[in-house]
Amino acid sequence: MRIVALQSSARKGGNTERIVRLIEESLRRRSRREGFPLEFEYVALADRNLSLCRGCRVCFDRGEAHCPLKDDLPGLYKKLLDADGAIFASPVYVEDVTAGMKNFIDRMAFNCHRPAFAGKTALIVTTSGAESSGRAARTLEFALGSWGFHIAGDRKFRMGALMAEADAADKFGRDADRLAEKLSRAIADKKALTPSFYSLMIFRVQQSIYRSAPQFKGTYDRAQWEQNGWLDKKRAFYIPHRANPVKTAAARAAGAVLAKLFK
Ligand SMILES: Cc1cc2nc3c(=O)[nH]c(=O)nc-3n(C[C@H](O)[C@H](O)[C@H](O)COP(=O)(O)O)c2cc1C
């Protein structure tokens, strides 16, 4: 099982790293106990060279390989594509994710048009000082969902300015265990192959739009949809899936109606 943890605080040994490390330790114990191999890679976004998105739309219009910014994004993208699961962890800064995480989300936005992560599983972790409205988690949930990730768990940790390592383990060790269990179980049980009604419906909306909306005719996005076989009438999701046929048919019918509103 290959897991990549992307963490967006610049503070080494900070609250967010502490929680990610607790989840890592729990996954390692689980891997020894249950006998599955584990590769875990921790990535601090602050240590990577990631320029700000310029909004040129080249990734949308010509493909991500043509992005004019030559930095660490392609390497991080590949790491995530090669992993079975990912942990996205951010401190809450003024009620949302940090600028580093938001920039990463923006740089990866081409995945909202051509989701490459269907079949992959993610955990969302946010840490805050005193309170958290959930907006940071929702920012991540929206992005990861639209890139195709199955979200196995989501937890907000209230930790003050800086929680001592032992206190973090005492207070949040069990929560970290639960998240590790959710992530490893969802991957082992291939839960990402059973998309939700909502995901199936959104696929149908996108399929209908890319198939016939005039503004997408001749675009790179449409060509990718065609090349991936996603415009095929029998195709109900980005990857072969295991969703119940009745649920799939109902989601597709709802998606077809919804798509008419977007045209
Ligand atoms: C610039 C900045 C903005 C913050 N905004 C909030 C906030 O809106 N709500 C909150 O509860 N905590 C806020 N905090 C506190 C952090 O979210 C919290 O201490 C977090 O766990 C720090 O994680 P780290 O140690 O991994 O950097 C803020 C901290 C900083 C530095």
mmCIF file of C-alpha atoms and ligand atoms in Angstrom:
data_model
loop_
_atom_site.group_PDB
_atom_site.id
_atom_site.type_symbol
_atom_site.label_atom_id
_atom_site.label_comp_id
_atom_site.label_asym_id
_atom_site.label_seq_id
_atom_site.Cartn_x
_atom_site.Cartn_y
_atom_site.Cartn_z
ATOM 1 C CA MET A 1 0.000 0.000 0.000
ATOM 2 C CA ARG A 2 1.516 3.289 -1.085
ATOM 3 C CA ILE A 3 0.486 6.436 0.774
ATOM 4 C CA VAL A 4 1.594 10.004 0.118
ATOM 5 C CA ALA A 5 0.943 12.652 2.785
ATOM 6 C CA LEU A 6 0.923 16.267 1.577
ATOM 7 C CA GLN A 7 1.158 18.737 4.430
ATOM 8 C CA SER A 8 0.925 22.499 3.960
ATOM 9 C CA SER A 9 2.286 24.124 7.120
ATOM 10 C CA ALA A 10 5.709 25.780 6.870
ATOM 11 C CA ARG A 11 6.269 24.928 10.528
ATOM 12 C CA LYS A 12 8.468 21.877 10.980
ATOM 13 C CA GLY A 13 7.287 19.788 13.912
ATOM 14 C CA GLY A 14 4.090 21.842 14.022
ATOM 15 C CA ASN A 15 0.608 20.631 14.890
ATOM 16 C CA THR A 16 -0.240 19.424 11.407
ATOM 17 C CA GLU A 17 2.980 17.438 11.008
ATOM 18 C CA ARG A 18 2.329 15.912 14.459
ATOM 19 C CA ILE A 19 -1.082 14.616 13.405
ATOM 20 C CA VAL A 20 0.230 13.287 10.087
ATOM 21 C CA ARG A 21 3.059 11.495 11.953
ATOM 22 C CA LEU A 22 0.518 9.930 14.354
ATOM 23 C CA ILE A 23 -1.445 8.616 11.367
ATOM 24 C CA GLU A 24 1.795 7.361 9.798
ATOM 25 C CA GLU A 25 2.787 5.518 13.007
ATOM 26 C CA SER A 26 -0.666 3.990 13.234
ATOM 27 C CA LEU A 27 -0.495 2.827 9.602
ATOM 28 C CA ARG A 28 2.952 1.306 10.245
ATOM 29 C CA ARG A 29 1.666 -0.617 13.295
ATOM 30 C CA ARG A 30 -1.314 -1.788 11.250
ATOM 31 C CA SER A 31 0.919 -2.875 8.375
ATOM 32 C CA ARG A 32 3.075 -4.981 10.752
ATOM 33 C CA ARG A 33 0.033 -6.463 12.496
ATOM 34 C CA GLU A 34 -1.954 -7.252 9.375
ATOM 35 C CA GLY A 35 1.030 -8.084 7.187
ATOM 36 C CA PHE A 36 0.455 -5.678 4.321
ATOM 37 C CA PRO A 37 3.437 -3.820 2.856
ATOM 38 C CA LEU A 38 3.414 -0.061 3.439
ATOM 39 C CA GLU A 39 5.314 2.683 1.688
ATOM 40 C CA PHE A 40 4.656 6.042 3.291
ATOM 41 C CA GLU A 41 6.032 9.287 1.898
ATOM 42 C CA TYR A 42 5.732 12.546 3.800
ATOM 43 C CA VAL A 43 5.811 15.719 1.691
ATOM 44 C CA ALA A 44 5.935 19.209 3.208
ATOM 45 C CA LEU A 45 4.699 21.516 0.444
ATOM 46 C CA ALA A 46 6.750 24.342 1.986
ATOM 47 C CA ASP A 47 9.974 22.446 1.130
ATOM 48 C CA ARG A 48 8.988 22.149 -2.514
ATOM 49 C CA ASN A 49 9.382 24.636 -5.306
ATOM 50 C CA LEU A 50 5.833 25.487 -6.374
ATOM 51 C CA SER A 51 5.214 28.803 -8.115
ATOM 52 C CA LEU A 52 1.896 30.595 -7.944
ATOM 53 C CA CYS A 53 -0.651 29.671 -10.614
ATOM 54 C CA ARG A 54 -0.584 32.404 -13.278
ATOM 55 C CA GLY A 55 -4.086 31.693 -14.512
ATOM 56 C CA CYS A 56 -2.898 31.353 -18.121
ATOM 57 C CA ARG A 57 -5.249 28.359 -18.639
ATOM 58 C CA VAL A 58 -2.613 26.506 -20.664
ATOM 59 C CA CYS A 59 -3.201 23.354 -18.565
ATOM 60 C CA PHE A 60 -6.901 23.515 -19.446
ATOM 61 C CA ASP A 61 -6.484 24.432 -23.100
ATOM 62 C CA ARG A 62 -3.334 22.580 -24.197
ATOM 63 C CA GLY A 63 -2.637 20.115 -21.385
ATOM 64 C CA GLU A 64 -0.764 20.178 -18.096
ATOM 65 C CA ALA A 65 2.504 19.158 -19.803
ATOM 66 C CA HIS A 66 2.571 22.652 -21.357
ATOM 67 C CA CYS A 67 2.374 24.554 -18.035
ATOM 68 C CA PRO A 68 4.911 27.395 -18.342
ATOM 69 C CA LEU A 69 5.955 27.010 -14.686
ATOM 70 C CA LYS A 70 8.879 24.601 -14.499
ATOM 71 C CA ASP A 71 8.897 23.444 -10.896
ATOM 72 C CA ASP A 72 7.998 20.502 -8.648
ATOM 73 C CA LEU A 73 4.339 20.145 -9.653
ATOM 74 C CA PRO A 74 4.768 17.327 -12.226
ATOM 75 C CA GLY A 75 6.786 15.292 -9.689
ATOM 76 C CA LEU A 76 4.138 15.735 -6.984
ATOM 77 C CA TYR A 77 1.366 14.931 -9.453
ATOM 78 C CA LYS A 78 3.127 11.705 -10.423
ATOM 79 C CA LYS A 79 3.668 10.752 -6.768
ATOM 80 C CA LEU A 80 -0.078 11.064 -6.169
ATOM 81 C CA LEU A 81 -0.924 9.130 -9.338
ATOM 82 C CA ASP A 82 1.417 6.316 -8.274
ATOM 83 C CA ALA A 83 -0.057 6.113 -4.761
ATOM 84 C CA ASP A 84 -3.072 4.091 -3.599
ATOM 85 C CA GLY A 85 -4.014 6.750 -1.117
ATOM 86 C CA ALA A 86 -3.161 10.245 0.008
ATOM 87 C CA ILE A 87 -3.448 12.380 3.105
ATOM 88 C CA PHE A 88 -4.058 16.094 2.536
ATOM 89 C CA ALA A 89 -3.319 18.044 5.702
ATOM 90 C CA SER A 90 -3.499 21.781 6.280
ATOM 91 C CA PRO A 91 -3.570 24.127 9.235
ATOM 92 C CA VAL A 92 -6.539 26.506 9.254
ATOM 93 C CA TYR A 93 -5.416 30.013 8.316
ATOM 94 C CA VAL A 94 -8.185 32.599 8.696
ATOM 95 C CA GLU A 95 -10.832 29.895 8.378
ATOM 96 C CA ASP A 96 -9.458 28.219 5.263
ATOM 97 C CA VAL A 97 -6.515 26.144 4.043
ATOM 98 C CA THR A 98 -3.066 27.777 3.904
ATOM 99 C CA ALA A 99 -2.007 29.698 0.808
ATOM 100 C CA GLY A 100 0.435 26.866 -0.015
ATOM 101 C CA MET A 101 -2.344 24.275 -0.081
ATOM 102 C CA LYS A 102 -4.655 26.580 -2.030
ATOM 103 C CA ASN A 103 -1.930 27.200 -4.600
ATOM 104 C CA PHE A 104 -1.394 23.439 -4.899
ATOM 105 C CA ILE A 105 -5.152 23.017 -5.462
ATOM 106 C CA ASP A 106 -5.137 25.768 -8.097
ATOM 107 C CA ARG A 107 -2.111 24.310 -9.884
ATOM 108 C CA MET A 108 -3.919 20.956 -10.021
ATOM 109 C CA ALA A 109 -7.210 22.454 -11.228
ATOM 110 C CA PHE A 110 -6.978 20.775 -14.634
ATOM 111 C CA ASN A 111 -8.029 17.641 -12.737
ATOM 112 C CA CYS A 112 -11.451 19.235 -12.190
ATOM 113 C CA HIS A 113 -11.929 19.013 -15.977
ATOM 114 C CA ARG A 114 -10.226 15.645 -16.467
ATOM 115 C CA PRO A 115 -10.327 13.796 -13.133
ATOM 116 C CA ALA A 116 -7.302 11.519 -12.912
ATOM 117 C CA PHE A 117 -7.796 10.251 -9.365
ATOM 118 C CA ALA A 118 -10.874 8.049 -9.663
ATOM 119 C CA GLY A 119 -10.027 4.798 -7.875
ATOM 120 C CA LYS A 120 -7.764 6.560 -5.355
ATOM 121 C CA THR A 121 -8.556 7.222 -1.719
ATOM 122 C CA ALA A 122 -7.857 10.310 0.376
ATOM 123 C CA LEU A 123 -8.016 11.508 3.969
ATOM 124 C CA ILE A 124 -8.562 15.162 4.864
ATOM 125 C CA VAL A 125 -6.918 16.560 7.990
ATOM 126 C CA THR A 126 -7.145 20.128 9.240
ATOM 127 C CA THR A 127 -5.677 21.543 12.435
ATOM 128 C CA SER A 128 -6.772 24.788 14.032
ATOM 129 C CA GLY A 129 -6.000 26.934 17.055
ATOM 130 C CA ALA A 130 -9.276 27.550 18.799
ATOM 131 C CA GLU A 131 -12.105 26.903 16.417
ATOM 132 C CA SER A 132 -12.836 25.693 12.960
ATOM 133 C CA SER A 133 -15.962 26.251 10.941
ATOM 134 C CA GLY A 134 -15.128 23.464 8.518
ATOM 135 C CA ARG A 135 -14.473 25.763 5.597
ATOM 136 C CA ALA A 136 -10.861 24.547 5.202
ATOM 137 C CA ALA A 137 -12.064 20.941 5.134
ATOM 138 C CA ARG A 138 -14.759 21.858 2.600
ATOM 139 C CA THR A 139 -12.167 23.524 0.342
ATOM 140 C CA LEU A 140 -10.202 20.271 0.312
ATOM 141 C CA GLU A 141 -13.299 18.118 0.007
ATOM 142 C CA PHE A 142 -14.513 20.017 -3.042
ATOM 143 C CA ALA A 143 -11.136 19.909 -4.787
ATOM 144 C CA LEU A 144 -10.354 16.260 -4.068
ATOM 145 C CA GLY A 145 -13.897 15.169 -4.915
ATOM 146 C CA SER A 146 -13.760 16.893 -8.265
ATOM 147 C CA TRP A 147 -10.372 15.303 -9.037
ATOM 148 C CA GLY A 148 -12.038 11.901 -8.546
ATOM 149 C CA PHE A 149 -10.769 10.917 -5.080
ATOM 150 C CA HIS A 150 -12.887 8.791 -2.782
ATOM 151 C CA ILE A 151 -12.728 10.527 0.621
ATOM 152 C CA ALA A 152 -12.436 7.894 3.329
ATOM 153 C CA GLY A 153 -12.270 10.255 6.288
ATOM 154 C CA ASP A 154 -12.145 13.844 7.366
ATOM 155 C CA ARG A 155 -11.148 15.159 10.794
ATOM 156 C CA LYS A 156 -10.657 18.622 12.286
ATOM 157 C CA PHE A 157 -8.132 18.820 15.152
ATOM 158 C CA ARG A 158 -8.248 21.755 17.589
ATOM 159 C CA MET A 159 -4.717 22.105 18.887
ATOM 160 C CA GLY A 160 -4.027 25.653 20.067
ATOM 161 C CA ALA A 161 -0.890 27.509 18.954
ATOM 162 C CA LEU A 162 1.438 24.507 19.349
ATOM 163 C CA MET A 163 0.532 21.305 21.153
ATOM 164 C CA ALA A 164 3.378 19.382 22.814
ATOM 165 C CA GLU A 165 4.146 16.124 21.031
ATOM 166 C CA ALA A 166 3.192 13.931 24.011
ATOM 167 C CA ASP A 167 -0.080 15.842 24.500
ATOM 168 C CA ALA A 168 -0.952 15.446 20.810
ATOM 169 C CA ALA A 169 -0.359 11.691 21.048
ATOM 170 C CA ASP A 170 -2.406 11.472 24.270
ATOM 171 C CA LYS A 171 -5.288 13.543 23.075
ATOM 172 C CA PHE A 172 -5.456 12.545 19.410
ATOM 173 C CA GLY A 173 -3.770 9.144 19.145
ATOM 174 C CA ARG A 174 -7.115 7.343 18.952
ATOM 175 C CA ASP A 175 -8.464 9.736 16.316
ATOM 176 C CA ALA A 176 -5.309 9.173 14.279
ATOM 177 C CA ASP A 177 -5.822 5.392 14.657
ATOM 178 C CA ARG A 178 -9.385 5.733 13.410
ATOM 179 C CA LEU A 179 -8.261 7.723 10.377
ATOM 180 C CA ALA A 180 -5.504 5.201 9.636
ATOM 181 C CA GLU A 181 -8.066 2.409 9.882
ATOM 182 C CA LYS A 182 -10.496 4.213 7.563
ATOM 183 C CA LEU A 183 -7.784 4.847 4.986
ATOM 184 C CA SER A 184 -6.286 1.341 5.000
ATOM 185 C CA ARG A 185 -9.711 -0.371 5.074
ATOM 186 C CA ALA A 186 -11.072 1.760 2.226
ATOM 187 C CA ILE A 187 -8.006 0.912 0.119
ATOM 188 C CA ALA A 188 -8.072 -2.800 0.990
ATOM 189 C CA ASP A 189 -11.821 -3.021 0.318
ATOM 190 C CA LYS A 190 -11.456 -0.971 -2.898
ATOM 191 C CA LYS A 191 -14.205 1.392 -1.749
ATOM 192 C CA ALA A 192 -13.132 3.927 -4.377
ATOM 193 C CA LEU A 193 -14.558 1.558 -6.999
ATOM 194 C CA THR A 194 -18.057 2.139 -5.629
ATOM 195 C CA PRO A 195 -18.753 5.777 -6.512
ATOM 196 C CA SER A 196 -21.529 7.652 -4.757
ATOM 197 C CA PHE A 197 -24.819 8.652 -6.421
ATOM 198 C CA TYR A 198 -23.478 12.228 -6.538
ATOM 199 C CA SER A 199 -20.217 11.218 -8.261
ATOM 200 C CA LEU A 200 -22.084 9.143 -10.850
ATOM 201 C CA MET A 201 -24.503 11.989 -11.463
ATOM 202 C CA ILE A 202 -21.690 14.542 -11.916
ATOM 203 C CA PHE A 203 -19.941 12.206 -14.356
ATOM 204 C CA ARG A 204 -23.148 12.081 -16.398
ATOM 205 C CA VAL A 205 -23.479 15.892 -16.340
ATOM 206 C CA GLN A 206 -19.876 16.320 -17.538
ATOM 207 C CA GLN A 207 -20.319 13.588 -20.136
ATOM 208 C CA SER A 208 -23.356 15.272 -21.591
ATOM 209 C CA ILE A 209 -21.695 18.693 -21.638
ATOM 210 C CA TYR A 210 -18.441 17.501 -23.249
ATOM 211 C CA ARG A 211 -20.426 15.475 -25.759
ATOM 212 C CA SER A 212 -22.553 18.288 -27.099
ATOM 213 C CA ALA A 213 -21.997 21.750 -25.585
ATOM 214 C CA PRO A 214 -20.706 23.948 -28.435
ATOM 215 C CA GLN A 215 -18.167 25.756 -26.222
ATOM 216 C CA PHE A 216 -16.237 22.497 -25.734
ATOM 217 C CA LYS A 217 -16.103 21.533 -29.410
ATOM 218 C CA GLY A 218 -12.470 21.191 -30.497
ATOM 219 C CA THR A 219 -11.078 21.784 -26.982
ATOM 220 C CA TYR A 220 -8.251 19.824 -25.374
ATOM 221 C CA ASP A 221 -10.622 18.806 -22.561
ATOM 222 C CA ARG A 222 -13.113 17.327 -25.001
ATOM 223 C CA ALA A 223 -10.350 15.482 -26.873
ATOM 224 C CA GLN A 224 -9.188 13.962 -23.566
ATOM 225 C CA TRP A 225 -12.714 12.893 -22.691
ATOM 226 C CA GLU A 226 -12.997 11.245 -26.093
ATOM 227 C CA GLN A 227 -9.555 9.608 -25.884
ATOM 228 C CA ASN A 228 -10.319 8.201 -22.415
ATOM 229 C CA GLY A 229 -13.538 6.650 -23.710
ATOM 230 C CA TRP A 230 -15.528 8.803 -21.273
ATOM 231 C CA LEU A 231 -17.928 10.019 -24.000
ATOM 232 C CA ASP A 232 -19.019 6.460 -24.762
ATOM 233 C CA LYS A 233 -22.759 6.154 -24.053
ATOM 234 C CA LYS A 234 -22.194 2.987 -22.018
ATOM 235 C CA ARG A 235 -19.557 4.638 -19.851
ATOM 236 C CA ALA A 236 -20.939 5.522 -16.404
ATOM 237 C CA PHE A 237 -17.731 6.514 -14.581
ATOM 238 C CA TYR A 238 -14.083 7.395 -15.248
ATOM 239 C CA ILE A 239 -12.979 3.863 -14.387
ATOM 240 C CA PRO A 240 -14.701 0.457 -14.337
ATOM 241 C CA HIS A 241 -16.766 0.555 -11.152
ATOM 242 C CA ARG A 242 -18.864 -1.609 -8.859
ATOM 243 C CA ALA A 243 -21.793 0.688 -8.073
ATOM 244 C CA ASN A 244 -25.224 -0.896 -7.914
ATOM 245 C CA PRO A 245 -26.856 -0.829 -11.412
ATOM 246 C CA VAL A 246 -30.119 0.678 -10.106
ATOM 247 C CA LYS A 247 -28.250 3.472 -8.326
ATOM 248 C CA THR A 248 -26.131 4.013 -11.440
ATOM 249 C CA ALA A 249 -29.183 4.240 -13.711
ATOM 250 C CA ALA A 250 -30.937 6.663 -11.331
ATOM 251 C CA ALA A 251 -27.820 8.845 -11.024
ATOM 252 C CA ARG A 252 -27.440 8.913 -14.797
ATOM 253 C CA ALA A 253 -31.082 9.913 -15.265
ATOM 254 C CA ALA A 254 -30.684 12.716 -12.700
ATOM 255 C CA GLY A 255 -27.428 13.804 -14.378
ATOM 256 C CA ALA A 256 -29.073 13.949 -17.801
ATOM 257 C CA VAL A 257 -31.791 16.267 -16.437
ATOM 258 C CA LEU A 258 -29.234 18.442 -14.620
ATOM 259 C CA ALA A 259 -27.031 18.700 -17.707
ATOM 260 C CA LYS A 260 -29.882 20.368 -19.590
ATOM 261 C CA LEU A 261 -29.726 23.254 -17.091
ATOM 262 C CA PHE A 262 -26.032 23.840 -17.903
ATOM 263 C CA LYS A 263 -26.467 23.948 -21.654
HETATM 264 C C1 LIG B 1 -1.726 33.042 9.878
HETATM 265 C C2 LIG B 1 -2.503 32.155 10.814
HETATM 266 C C3 LIG B 1 -3.892 32.163 10.757
HETATM 267 C C4 LIG B 1 -4.631 31.341 11.614
HETATM 268 N N1 LIG B 1 -5.999 31.352 11.547
HETATM 269 C C5 LIG B 1 -6.727 30.558 12.377
HETATM 270 C C6 LIG B 1 -8.162 30.569 12.321
HETATM 271 O O1 LIG B 1 -8.789 31.237 11.531
HETATM 272 N N2 LIG B 1 -8.838 29.770 13.190
HETATM 273 C C7 LIG B 1 -8.179 28.989 14.105
HETATM 274 O O2 LIG B 1 -8.835 28.308 14.880
HETATM 275 N N3 LIG B 1 -6.829 28.947 14.149
HETATM 276 C C8 LIG B 1 -6.078 29.716 13.320
HETATM 277 N N4 LIG B 1 -4.698 29.689 13.360
HETATM 278 C C9 LIG B 1 -4.032 28.719 14.257
HETATM 279 C C10 LIG B 1 -3.545 27.468 13.490
HETATM 280 O O3 LIG B 1 -4.543 27.003 12.596
HETATM 281 C C11 LIG B 1 -3.208 26.305 14.400
HETATM 282 O O4 LIG B 1 -2.372 26.680 15.439
HETATM 283 C C12 LIG B 1 -2.616 25.169 13.586
HETATM 284 O O5 LIG B 1 -2.759 23.971 14.270
HETATM 285 C C13 LIG B 1 -1.155 25.413 13.253
HETATM 286 O O6 LIG B 1 -0.660 24.315 12.539
HETATM 287 P P1 LIG B 1 0.902 24.122 12.288
HETATM 288 O O7 LIG B 1 1.562 24.058 13.633
HETATM 289 O O8 LIG B 1 0.988 22.829 11.558
HETATM 290 O O9 LIG B 1 1.369 25.274 11.483
HETATM 291 C C14 LIG B 1 -3.951 30.491 12.539
HETATM 292 C C15 LIG B 1 -2.540 30.510 12.574
HETATM 293 C C16 LIG B 1 -1.817 31.324 11.739
HETATM 294 C C17 LIG B 1 -0.311 31.312 11.791
#
